[in-house]
CSV table of C-alpha atoms in Angstrom, one decimal:
chain,number,residue,atom,x,y,z
U,15,UNK,CA,32.0,7.6,-43.1
U,16,UNK,CA,33.7,5.0,-40.9
U,17,UNK,CA,33.7,7.2,-37.8
U,18,UNK,CA,33.0,5.5,-34.5
U,19,UNK,CA,29.7,6.5,-32.9
U,20,UNK,CA,31.3,8.0,-29.7
U,21,UNK,CA,33.7,10.0,-31.9
U,22,UNK,CA,30.7,11.4,-33.9
U,23,UNK,CA,28.8,12.2,-30.7
U,24,UNK,CA,31.9,14.0,-29.3
U,25,UNK,CA,32.1,16.1,-32.4
U,26,UNK,CA,28.4,17.0,-32.0
U,27,UNK,CA,28.8,17.8,-28.3
U,28,UNK,CA,26.9,21.2,-28.5
U,29,UNK,CA,23.7,19.7,-29.7
U,30,UNK,CA,24.1,16.7,-27.4
U,31,UNK,CA,24.5,18.8,-24.3
U,32,UNK,CA,21.1,20.4,-24.8
U,33,UNK,CA,19.5,17.0,-25.5
U,34,UNK,CA,21.1,15.5,-22.4
U,35,UNK,CA,19.8,18.4,-20.3
U,36,UNK,CA,16.3,17.8,-21.7
U,37,UNK,CA,16.5,14.1,-20.9
U,38,UNK,CA,17.7,14.9,-17.3
U,39,UNK,CA,14.5,17.0,-16.8
U,40,UNK,CA,12.4,14.2,-18.4
U,41,UNK,CA,14.0,11.5,-16.3
U,42,UNK,CA,13.7,13.4,-13.0
U,43,UNK,CA,10.0,14.2,-13.8
U,44,UNK,CA,9.2,10.6,-14.5
U,45,UNK,CA,11.1,9.5,-11.4
U,46,UNK,CA,9.3,11.8,-9.0
U,47,UNK,CA,5.9,11.1,-10.6
U,48,UNK,CA,6.4,7.3,-10.2
U,49,UNK,CA,7.4,7.8,-6.5
U,50,UNK,CA,4.3,10.0,-5.9
U,51,UNK,CA,2.1,7.3,-7.5
U,52,UNK,CA,3.8,4.6,-5.5
U,53,UNK,CA,3.1,6.3,-2.2
U,54,UNK,CA,-0.6,6.4,-3.1
U,55,UNK,CA,-0.9,2.7,-3.9
U,56,UNK,CA,2.0,1.1,-2.0
U,57,UNK,CA,-0.2,-0.7,0.5
U,58,UNK,CA,-1.8,-2.7,-2.3
U,59,UNK,CA,1.6,-4.4,-3.0
U,60,UNK,CA,2.3,-5.2,0.6
U,61,UNK,CA,-0.6,-7.6,0.8
U,62,UNK,CA,-3.5,-8.1,3.3
U,63,UNK,CA,-3.1,-10.2,6.3
U,64,UNK,CA,-6.9,-10.8,6.5
U,65,UNK,CA,-10.0,-11.6,4.4
U,66,UNK,CA,-12.7,-8.9,4.5
U,67,UNK,CA,-15.3,-10.7,2.4
U,68,UNK,CA,-18.4,-12.0,4.2
U,69,UNK,CA,-17.5,-10.0,7.3
U,70,UNK,CA,-20.0,-7.7,9.1
U,71,UNK,CA,-19.9,-5.4,12.1
U,72,UNK,CA,-22.7,-4.8,14.5
U,73,UNK,CA,-22.9,-2.1,17.1
U,74,UNK,CA,-23.9,-2.9,20.7
U,75,UNK,CA,-26.0,0.0,22.0
U,76,UNK,CA,-27.5,0.8,25.4
U,77,UNK,CA,-31.1,2.0,25.9
U,78,UNK,CA,-31.3,5.5,27.3
U,79,UNK,CA,-32.6,5.7,30.8
U,80,UNK,CA,-35.7,7.6,29.6
U,81,UNK,CA,-36.8,4.8,27.3
U,82,UNK,CA,-40.0,3.0,28.4
U,83,UNK,CA,-38.1,-0.3,27.9
U,84,UNK,CA,-35.3,0.6,30.1
U,85,UNK,CA,-34.8,-1.4,33.4
U,86,UNK,CA,-32.9,0.1,36.3
U,87,UNK,CA,-30.4,-2.6,37.2
U,88,UNK,CA,-29.2,-0.7,40.3
U,89,UNK,CA,-26.0,-2.1,41.9
U,90,UNK,CA,-26.1,-5.2,39.6
U,91,UNK,CA,-25.8,-3.1,36.4
U,92,UNK,CA,-22.4,-4.4,35.4
U,93,UNK,CA,-23.2,-8.1,35.8
U,94,UNK,CA,-26.7,-7.8,34.3
U,95,UNK,CA,-25.4,-5.8,31.3
U,96,UNK,CA,-22.7,-8.5,30.8
U,97,UNK,CA,-25.5,-11.1,30.7
U,98,UNK,CA,-27.3,-9.0,28.1
U,99,UNK,CA,-24.1,-8.9,26.0
U,100,UNK,CA,-23.5,-12.7,26.3
U,101,UNK,CA,-27.2,-13.4,25.4
U,102,UNK,CA,-27.0,-11.3,22.2
U,103,UNK,CA,-23.7,-12.9,21.2
U,104,UNK,CA,-25.2,-16.4,21.7
U,105,UNK,CA,-28.0,-15.4,19.4
U,106,UNK,CA,-25.5,-14.3,16.7
U,107,UNK,CA,-23.4,-17.4,17.1
U,108,UNK,CA,-26.3,-19.8,17.0
U,109,UNK,CA,-27.5,-18.4,13.6
U,110,UNK,CA,-27.1,-21.1,10.9
U,111,UNK,CA,-25.7,-18.4,8.6
U,112,UNK,CA,-22.8,-17.4,10.9
U,113,UNK,CA,-19.4,-19.0,10.8
U,114,UNK,CA,-17.7,-17.1,13.6
U,115,UNK,CA,-18.3,-14.0,15.8
U,116,UNK,CA,-16.0,-12.1,18.2
U,117,UNK,CA,-16.0,-9.1,20.4
U,118,UNK,CA,-14.1,-6.2,18.9
U,119,UNK,CA,-12.7,-2.8,19.8
U,120,UNK,CA,-10.7,-1.3,16.9
U,121,UNK,CA,-10.1,-4.9,15.7
U,122,UNK,CA,-11.6,-4.5,12.2
U,123,UNK,CA,-9.7,-3.0,9.3
U,124,UNK,CA,-11.0,0.0,7.4
U,125,UNK,CA,-11.6,2.0,10.6
U,126,UNK,CA,-9.3,5.0,10.7
U,127,UNK,CA,-8.7,4.7,14.5
U,128,UNK,CA,-5.1,4.5,15.7
U,129,UNK,CA,-4.9,3.5,19.4
U,130,UNK,CA,-1.1,3.9,19.4
U,131,UNK,CA,1.0,2.3,22.1
U,132,UNK,CA,4.3,0.4,22.4
U,133,UNK,CA,5.2,-3.1,23.6
U,134,UNK,CA,8.5,-3.3,25.6
U,135,UNK,CA,10.5,-6.3,26.5
U,136,UNK,CA,10.1,-7.2,30.1
U,137,UNK,CA,13.3,-7.8,32.2
U,138,UNK,CA,15.6,-5.8,29.9
U,139,UNK,CA,17.1,-2.8,31.6
U,140,UNK,CA,16.5,0.6,30.0
U,141,UNK,CA,14.5,-0.9,27.1
U,142,UNK,CA,13.6,2.3,25.4
U,143,UNK,CA,13.1,0.9,21.9
U,144,UNK,CA,9.5,-0.5,21.8
U,145,UNK,CA,7.4,-2.1,19.2
U,146,UNK,CA,5.0,0.6,18.1
U,147,UNK,CA,1.6,-0.6,17.3
U,148,UNK,CA,-2.1,0.1,16.7
U,149,UNK,CA,-3.7,-1.7,19.6
U,150,UNK,CA,-6.7,-3.8,18.6
U,151,UNK,CA,-8.7,-5.6,21.3
U,152,UNK,CA,-10.8,-8.6,20.5
U,153,UNK,CA,-11.9,-12.0,21.8
U,154,UNK,CA,-10.2,-15.1,20.4
U,155,UNK,CA,-12.5,-15.8,17.5
U,156,UNK,CA,-11.4,-12.6,15.8
U,157,UNK,CA,-8.7,-14.7,14.1
U,158,UNK,CA,-11.5,-16.8,12.5
U,159,UNK,CA,-13.6,-13.8,11.6
U,160,UNK,CA,-10.8,-12.1,9.7
U,161,UNK,CA,-8.9,-15.2,8.8
U,162,UNK,CA,-5.7,-13.7,10.0
U,163,UNK,CA,-2.6,-15.0,8.4
U,164,UNK,CA,0.4,-16.2,10.4
U,165,UNK,CA,3.9,-15.6,9.2
U,166,UNK,CA,5.0,-18.8,11.0
U,167,UNK,CA,2.4,-21.2,9.6
U,168,UNK,CA,0.2,-21.4,12.7
U,169,UNK,CA,-3.5,-22.4,12.0
U,170,UNK,CA,-6.5,-20.3,13.0
U,171,UNK,CA,-7.3,-22.7,15.8
U,172,UNK,CA,-3.8,-22.3,17.2
U,173,UNK,CA,-3.9,-18.5,17.0
U,174,UNK,CA,-7.3,-18.4,18.7
U,175,UNK,CA,-6.0,-20.8,21.4
U,176,UNK,CA,-3.1,-18.5,22.1
U,177,UNK,CA,-5.4,-15.5,22.5
U,178,UNK,CA,-7.7,-17.5,24.8
U,179,UNK,CA,-4.6,-18.3,26.9
U,180,UNK,CA,-4.1,-14.5,27.3
U,181,UNK,CA,-1.1,-14.2,24.9
U,182,UNK,CA,-1.0,-11.4,22.3
U,183,UNK,CA,-0.5,-11.4,18.5
U,184,UNK,CA,1.5,-8.8,16.7
U,185,UNK,CA,1.9,-8.0,13.0
U,186,UNK,CA,4.9,-7.2,10.8
U,187,UNK,CA,5.5,-3.5,10.7
U,188,UNK,CA,6.7,-1.1,8.0
U,189,UNK,CA,8.4,2.3,7.6
U,190,UNK,CA,9.4,2.8,11.2
U,191,UNK,CA,13.1,2.7,11.9
U,192,UNK,CA,12.4,3.8,15.5
U,193,UNK,CA,10.3,0.6,16.3
U,194,UNK,CA,11.7,-2.7,17.4
U,195,UNK,CA,11.1,-5.4,14.6
U,196,UNK,CA,8.2,-7.7,15.3
U,197,UNK,CA,10.3,-10.9,14.9
U,198,UNK,CA,12.5,-9.8,17.9
U,199,UNK,CA,9.5,-10.1,20.2
U,200,UNK,CA,8.3,-13.5,19.1
U,201,UNK,CA,7.9,-15.9,22.0
U,202,UNK,CA,9.0,-13.2,24.5
U,203,UNK,CA,7.2,-11.5,27.4
U,204,UNK,CA,6.3,-7.8,26.9
U,205,UNK,CA,4.5,-5.0,28.7
U,206,UNK,CA,2.3,-2.6,26.9
U,207,UNK,CA,3.2,1.0,27.5
U,208,UNK,CA,5.6,0.0,30.4
U,209,UNK,CA,2.6,-1.2,32.5
U,210,UNK,CA,4.5,-4.1,34.0
U,211,UNK,CA,1.4,-5.1,36.1
U,212,UNK,CA,0.1,-6.8,33.0
U,213,UNK,CA,2.6,-8.8,31.0
U,214,UNK,CA,1.9,-10.7,27.9
U,215,UNK,CA,3.7,-13.4,25.8
U,216,UNK,CA,3.9,-12.7,22.1
U,217,UNK,CA,2.5,-15.9,20.6
U,218,UNK,CA,2.9,-15.1,16.9
U,219,UNK,CA,3.7,-12.6,14.2
U,220,UNK,CA,0.9,-12.0,11.7
U,221,UNK,CA,0.8,-10.4,8.3
U,222,UNK,CA,-0.1,-6.7,8.2
U,223,UNK,CA,-3.5,-5.4,9.1
U,224,UNK,CA,-4.1,-2.2,7.1
U,225,UNK,CA,-6.5,0.6,7.9
U,226,UNK,CA,-7.0,0.9,4.2
U,227,UNK,CA,-5.7,-1.1,1.2
U,228,UNK,CA,-3.7,1.9,0.0
U,229,UNK,CA,-2.1,2.9,3.3
U,230,UNK,CA,1.5,2.0,4.0
U,231,UNK,CA,1.2,0.4,7.4
U,232,UNK,CA,3.0,2.7,9.8
U,233,UNK,CA,4.3,0.6,12.7
U,234,UNK,CA,2.3,-2.6,13.3
U,235,UNK,CA,-0.8,-3.9,15.0
U,236,UNK,CA,-1.1,-5.6,18.4
U,237,UNK,CA,-4.1,-7.8,19.1
U,238,UNK,CA,-4.9,-7.7,22.8
U,239,UNK,CA,-7.1,-10.5,24.2
U,240,UNK,CA,-10.6,-9.9,25.5
U,241,UNK,CA,-12.3,-12.3,27.9
U,242,UNK,CA,-15.0,-13.9,25.8
U,243,UNK,CA,-17.2,-14.4,28.9
U,244,UNK,CA,-16.8,-11.0,30.4
U,245,UNK,CA,-16.4,-8.6,27.5
U,246,UNK,CA,-16.7,-5.3,29.4
U,247,UNK,CA,-16.7,-2.1,27.3
U,248,UNK,CA,-17.0,-4.1,24.1
U,249,UNK,CA,-19.5,-2.2,21.9
U,250,UNK,CA,-18.9,-4.0,18.6
U,251,UNK,CA,-19.4,-7.5,17.4
U,252,UNK,CA,-17.4,-8.7,14.4
U,253,UNK,CA,-19.2,-11.5,12.4
U,254,UNK,CA,-18.1,-13.8,9.6
U,255,UNK,CA,-21.1,-15.3,7.7
U,256,UNK,CA,-20.8,-18.5,5.7
U,257,UNK,CA,-20.1,-18.0,2.0
U,258,UNK,CA,-23.1,-16.9,0.1
U,259,UNK,CA,-25.2,-16.4,3.3
U,260,UNK,CA,-24.8,-12.6,3.7
U,261,UNK,CA,-28.3,-11.7,2.5
U,262,UNK,CA,-29.9,-14.5,4.5
U,263,UNK,CA,-28.1,-13.3,7.6
U,264,UNK,CA,-29.4,-9.8,7.1
U,265,UNK,CA,-33.0,-11.0,6.7
U,266,UNK,CA,-32.6,-13.2,9.7
U,267,UNK,CA,-31.3,-10.4,11.8
U,268,UNK,CA,-34.0,-8.0,10.7
U,269,UNK,CA,-36.8,-10.5,11.4
U,270,UNK,CA,-35.6,-11.9,14.7
U,271,UNK,CA,-36.2,-9.7,17.8
U,272,UNK,CA,-34.1,-12.0,20.0
U,273,UNK,CA,-31.0,-11.1,17.9
U,274,UNK,CA,-31.7,-7.4,18.2
U,275,UNK,CA,-32.4,-6.7,21.9
U,276,UNK,CA,-32.1,-8.2,25.3
U,277,UNK,CA,-32.6,-6.2,28.5
U,278,UNK,CA,-31.0,-2.8,28.3
U,279,UNK,CA,-28.8,-3.6,25.3
U,280,UNK,CA,-29.7,-3.8,21.7
U,281,UNK,CA,-27.8,-4.4,18.4
U,282,UNK,CA,-27.8,-1.9,15.5
U,283,UNK,CA,-25.9,-0.7,12.4
U,284,UNK,CA,-25.4,-4.1,10.8
U,285,UNK,CA,-22.8,-3.2,8.2
U,286,UNK,CA,-20.8,-5.1,5.6
U,287,UNK,CA,-17.1,-4.6,6.0
U,288,UNK,CA,-16.9,-4.5,2.2
U,289,UNK,CA,-19.2,-1.4,2.3
U,290,UNK,CA,-17.1,0.2,4.9
U,291,UNK,CA,-14.0,-0.4,2.8
U,292,UNK,CA,-15.7,1.1,-0.2
U,293,UNK,CA,-16.8,4.2,1.7
U,294,UNK,CA,-13.4,4.7,3.5
U,295,UNK,CA,-11.4,4.4,0.2
U,296,UNK,CA,-13.7,6.3,-2.1
U,297,UNK,CA,-11.7,9.5,-1.9
U,298,UNK,CA,-8.4,7.7,-2.3
U,299,UNK,CA,-9.8,5.7,-5.3
U,300,UNK,CA,-10.6,9.0,-6.9
U,301,UNK,CA,-7.2,10.5,-6.1
U,302,UNK,CA,-5.4,7.5,-7.5
U,303,UNK,CA,-7.4,7.7,-10.7
U,304,UNK,CA,-6.6,11.4,-11.1
U,305,UNK,CA,-2.9,10.7,-10.4
U,306,UNK,CA,-2.7,7.9,-12.9
U,307,UNK,CA,-4.5,10.0,-15.5
U,308,UNK,CA,-2.2,12.9,-14.9
U,309,UNK,CA,0.8,10.7,-15.2
U,310,UNK,CA,-0.4,9.2,-18.4
U,311,UNK,CA,-1.0,12.7,-19.9
U,312,UNK,CA,2.4,13.9,-18.8
U,313,UNK,CA,4.1,10.9,-20.2
U,314,UNK,CA,2.2,11.4,-23.5
U,315,UNK,CA,3.4,15.0,-23.6
U,316,UNK,CA,6.9,14.0,-22.8
U,317,UNK,CA,7.0,11.3,-25.5
U,318,UNK,CA,5.5,13.6,-28.1
U,319,UNK,CA,8.3,16.1,-27.2
U,320,UNK,CA,10.9,13.3,-27.6
U,321,UNK,CA,9.3,12.2,-30.9
U,322,UNK,CA,9.5,15.8,-32.3
U,323,UNK,CA,13.1,16.2,-31.1
U,324,UNK,CA,14.4,13.0,-32.5
U,325,UNK,CA,12.4,13.3,-35.7
U,326,UNK,CA,14.1,16.6,-36.4
U,327,UNK,CA,17.5,15.1,-35.4
U,328,UNK,CA,17.1,12.1,-37.8
U,329,UNK,CA,15.8,14.3,-40.6
U,330,UNK,CA,19.1,16.3,-40.5
U,331,UNK,CA,20.9,13.0,-41.1
U,332,UNK,CA,19.0,11.7,-44.1
U,333,UNK,CA,21.9,12.4,-46.4
U,334,UNK,CA,24.4,10.8,-44.0
U,335,UNK,CA,22.2,7.7,-43.8
U,336,UNK,CA,21.9,7.5,-47.6
U,337,UNK,CA,25.7,7.7,-48.0
U,338,UNK,CA,26.2,4.9,-45.4
U,339,UNK,CA,23.8,2.7,-47.4
U,340,UNK,CA,25.6,3.4,-50.6
U,341,UNK,CA,28.9,2.5,-48.8
U,342,UNK,CA,27.4,-0.9,-47.9
U,343,UNK,CA,25.8,-0.4,-44.5
U,344,UNK,CA,22.7,-2.5,-43.9
U,345,UNK,CA,19.4,-1.1,-42.6
U,346,UNK,CA,19.9,-3.0,-39.4
U,347,UNK,CA,23.3,-1.5,-38.8
U,348,UNK,CA,22.1,2.0,-39.4
U,349,UNK,CA,19.0,1.4,-37.2
U,350,UNK,CA,21.1,0.1,-34.3
U,351,UNK,CA,23.5,3.1,-34.7
U,352,UNK,CA,20.6,5.5,-34.4
U,353,UNK,CA,19.1,3.7,-31.5
U,354,UNK,CA,22.5,3.3,-29.8
U,355,UNK,CA,23.1,7.0,-29.9
U,356,UNK,CA,19.7,7.6,-28.2
U,357,UNK,CA,20.5,5.0,-25.5
U,358,UNK,CA,23.9,6.5,-24.8
U,359,UNK,CA,22.4,9.9,-24.4
U,360,UNK,CA,19.8,8.5,-22.0
U,361,UNK,CA,22.5,6.7,-19.9
U,362,UNK,CA,24.5,10.0,-19.7
U,363,UNK,CA,21.3,11.8,-18.6
U,364,UNK,CA,20.4,9.0,-16.1
U,365,UNK,CA,23.8,9.2,-14.4
U,366,UNK,CA,23.7,12.9,-14.0
U,367,UNK,CA,20.1,12.8,-12.9
U,368,UNK,CA,20.8,10.1,-10.4
U,369,UNK,CA,23.7,12.1,-8.9
U,370,UNK,CA,21.4,15.1,-8.5
U,371,UNK,CA,18.6,13.1,-7.0
U,372,UNK,CA,20.7,11.1,-4.5
U,373,UNK,CA,22.6,14.2,-3.5
U,374,UNK,CA,19.3,16.0,-2.7
U,375,UNK,CA,18.0,12.8,-1.0
U,376,UNK,CA,21.0,12.4,1.4
U,377,UNK,CA,21.1,16.1,2.1
U,378,UNK,CA,17.4,16.0,3.0
U,379,UNK,CA,16.6,18.7,0.5
U,380,UNK,CA,13.5,16.7,-0.6
U,381,UNK,CA,12.3,15.7,2.9
U,382,UNK,CA,9.2,17.8,2.6
U,383,UNK,CA,8.0,15.9,-0.5
U,384,UNK,CA,6.3,12.5,-0.5
U,385,UNK,CA,9.4,11.0,-2.1
U,386,UNK,CA,11.5,10.2,0.9
U,387,UNK,CA,11.1,6.5,0.4
U,388,UNK,CA,13.3,3.7,1.5
U,389,UNK,CA,16.4,3.4,-0.5
U,390,UNK,CA,15.2,0.2,-2.2
U,391,UNK,CA,12.0,2.0,-3.4
U,392,UNK,CA,14.0,4.9,-4.9
U,393,UNK,CA,16.2,2.4,-6.7
U,394,UNK,CA,13.2,0.6,-8.2
U,395,UNK,CA,11.8,4.0,-9.2
U,396,UNK,CA,15.1,4.9,-10.8
U,397,UNK,CA,15.1,1.6,-12.8
U,398,UNK,CA,11.5,2.1,-13.8
U,399,UNK,CA,12.4,5.6,-15.0
U,400,UNK,CA,15.3,4.4,-17.2
U,401,UNK,CA,13.1,1.7,-18.7
U,402,UNK,CA,10.1,4.0,-19.4
U,403,UNK,CA,12.2,6.8,-20.9
U,404,UNK,CA,14.3,4.2,-22.8
U,405,UNK,CA,11.2,2.8,-24.4
U,406,UNK,CA,10.1,6.3,-25.2
U,407,UNK,CA,13.4,7.0,-26.9
U,408,UNK,CA,13.3,3.8,-28.9
U,409,UNK,CA,9.8,4.4,-30.1
U,410,UNK,CA,10.6,8.1,-30.9
U,411,UNK,CA,13.6,7.1,-33.0
U,412,UNK,CA,12.2,4.0,-34.7
U,413,UNK,CA,9.7,5.6,-36.9
U,414,UNK,CA,11.8,8.5,-38.2
U,415,UNK,CA,14.7,6.1,-38.7
U,416,UNK,CA,12.5,3.7,-40.7
U,417,UNK,CA,11.3,6.6,-42.9
U,418,UNK,CA,14.8,7.9,-43.4
U,419,UNK,CA,16.3,4.5,-44.4
U,420,UNK,CA,13.7,4.0,-47.1
U,421,UNK,CA,14.4,7.3,-48.9
U,422,UNK,CA,16.3,6.6,-52.2
U,423,UNK,CA,19.9,7.7,-51.8
U,424,UNK,CA,19.7,9.9,-55.0
U,425,UNK,CA,16.8,11.8,-53.5
U,426,UNK,CA,18.4,12.0,-50.1
U,427,UNK,CA,21.6,13.6,-51.3
U,428,UNK,CA,20.2,15.8,-54.2
U,429,UNK,CA,20.5,19.0,-52.1
U,430,UNK,CA,24.0,18.2,-50.9
């Protein structure tokens, strides 16, 4: 009974082959499930580069020409409508409940627009690798409305000042190996979409601006400055109210005609950004809950299968365990031997499973599935799989091993 564990496992190779095969299937299943779940919630772990609390959006609308309140501005339509816009913005900014307000076009998160374009370095010949971004246009105070976060430590006032100086801000980007990294553009002059008639200096790199909390940001975001005094074509106002003043601002807006209309323009659809966030993410929230529930059920089924398999395996060794105890082996030594065998089987299955997965990964056999993650993510998923399945094996072996070790040796070997 002094056989080494590996020698014993080699002598029982037929049974172990089937168990290793089962553990390979289990490991690959957990691995793929964890990657699928990761892709649904990955954005949460990247972090937000903004603060959506206490932020509201307001639509700027134009009266129809058939409205009795409509005034024909004639040739002065553009300048007079601009005055209307500026008047309405002043009313918003003068509110005692408002902390900051800015003109916005696609600048707020939780809108599913993607105004894609690329920023290219100016002066470099044949610069074909651009920084791919979702273009967001806004006046300087947008950095205070969203409390945008600089990766270089710049303050909100500094960021707003750079936008006022007609510089642009870009964010870090993810999951796009065909895009130029944001940090390479910091402090340099770029053109947007190769339009060299309008060049901008990249003033800073911000943290990511998601379209949703769950979405892995594809590419980055580019905040293009809007003239605060001539916000042509701006049909949205982004507002940050003072903490705790949200309801007061809504009541003020609803009861103040001067905040709602001036000339041919009026404000409508006052909406909490938090409500927009909730509506946009409701389907994804449900999908994540379903995925998590499904994964839990599958893991329970897998671990019940492991428990049954190892229970039967340990029960076959009750007599062997009893003889080892009679020969002087301690309960701890026997327990560690049983657990050690399970861990060795898991390591064998993990190595074979990893070879199969990485071979399929590098040969692009799994490119149509949502598991073509970056290499690091796959490695983390592999580590997570080994830990989860390892915990399952330890739990599955512990109870039957405990029961087997507490059977009296005389009873355990009576049928031998």
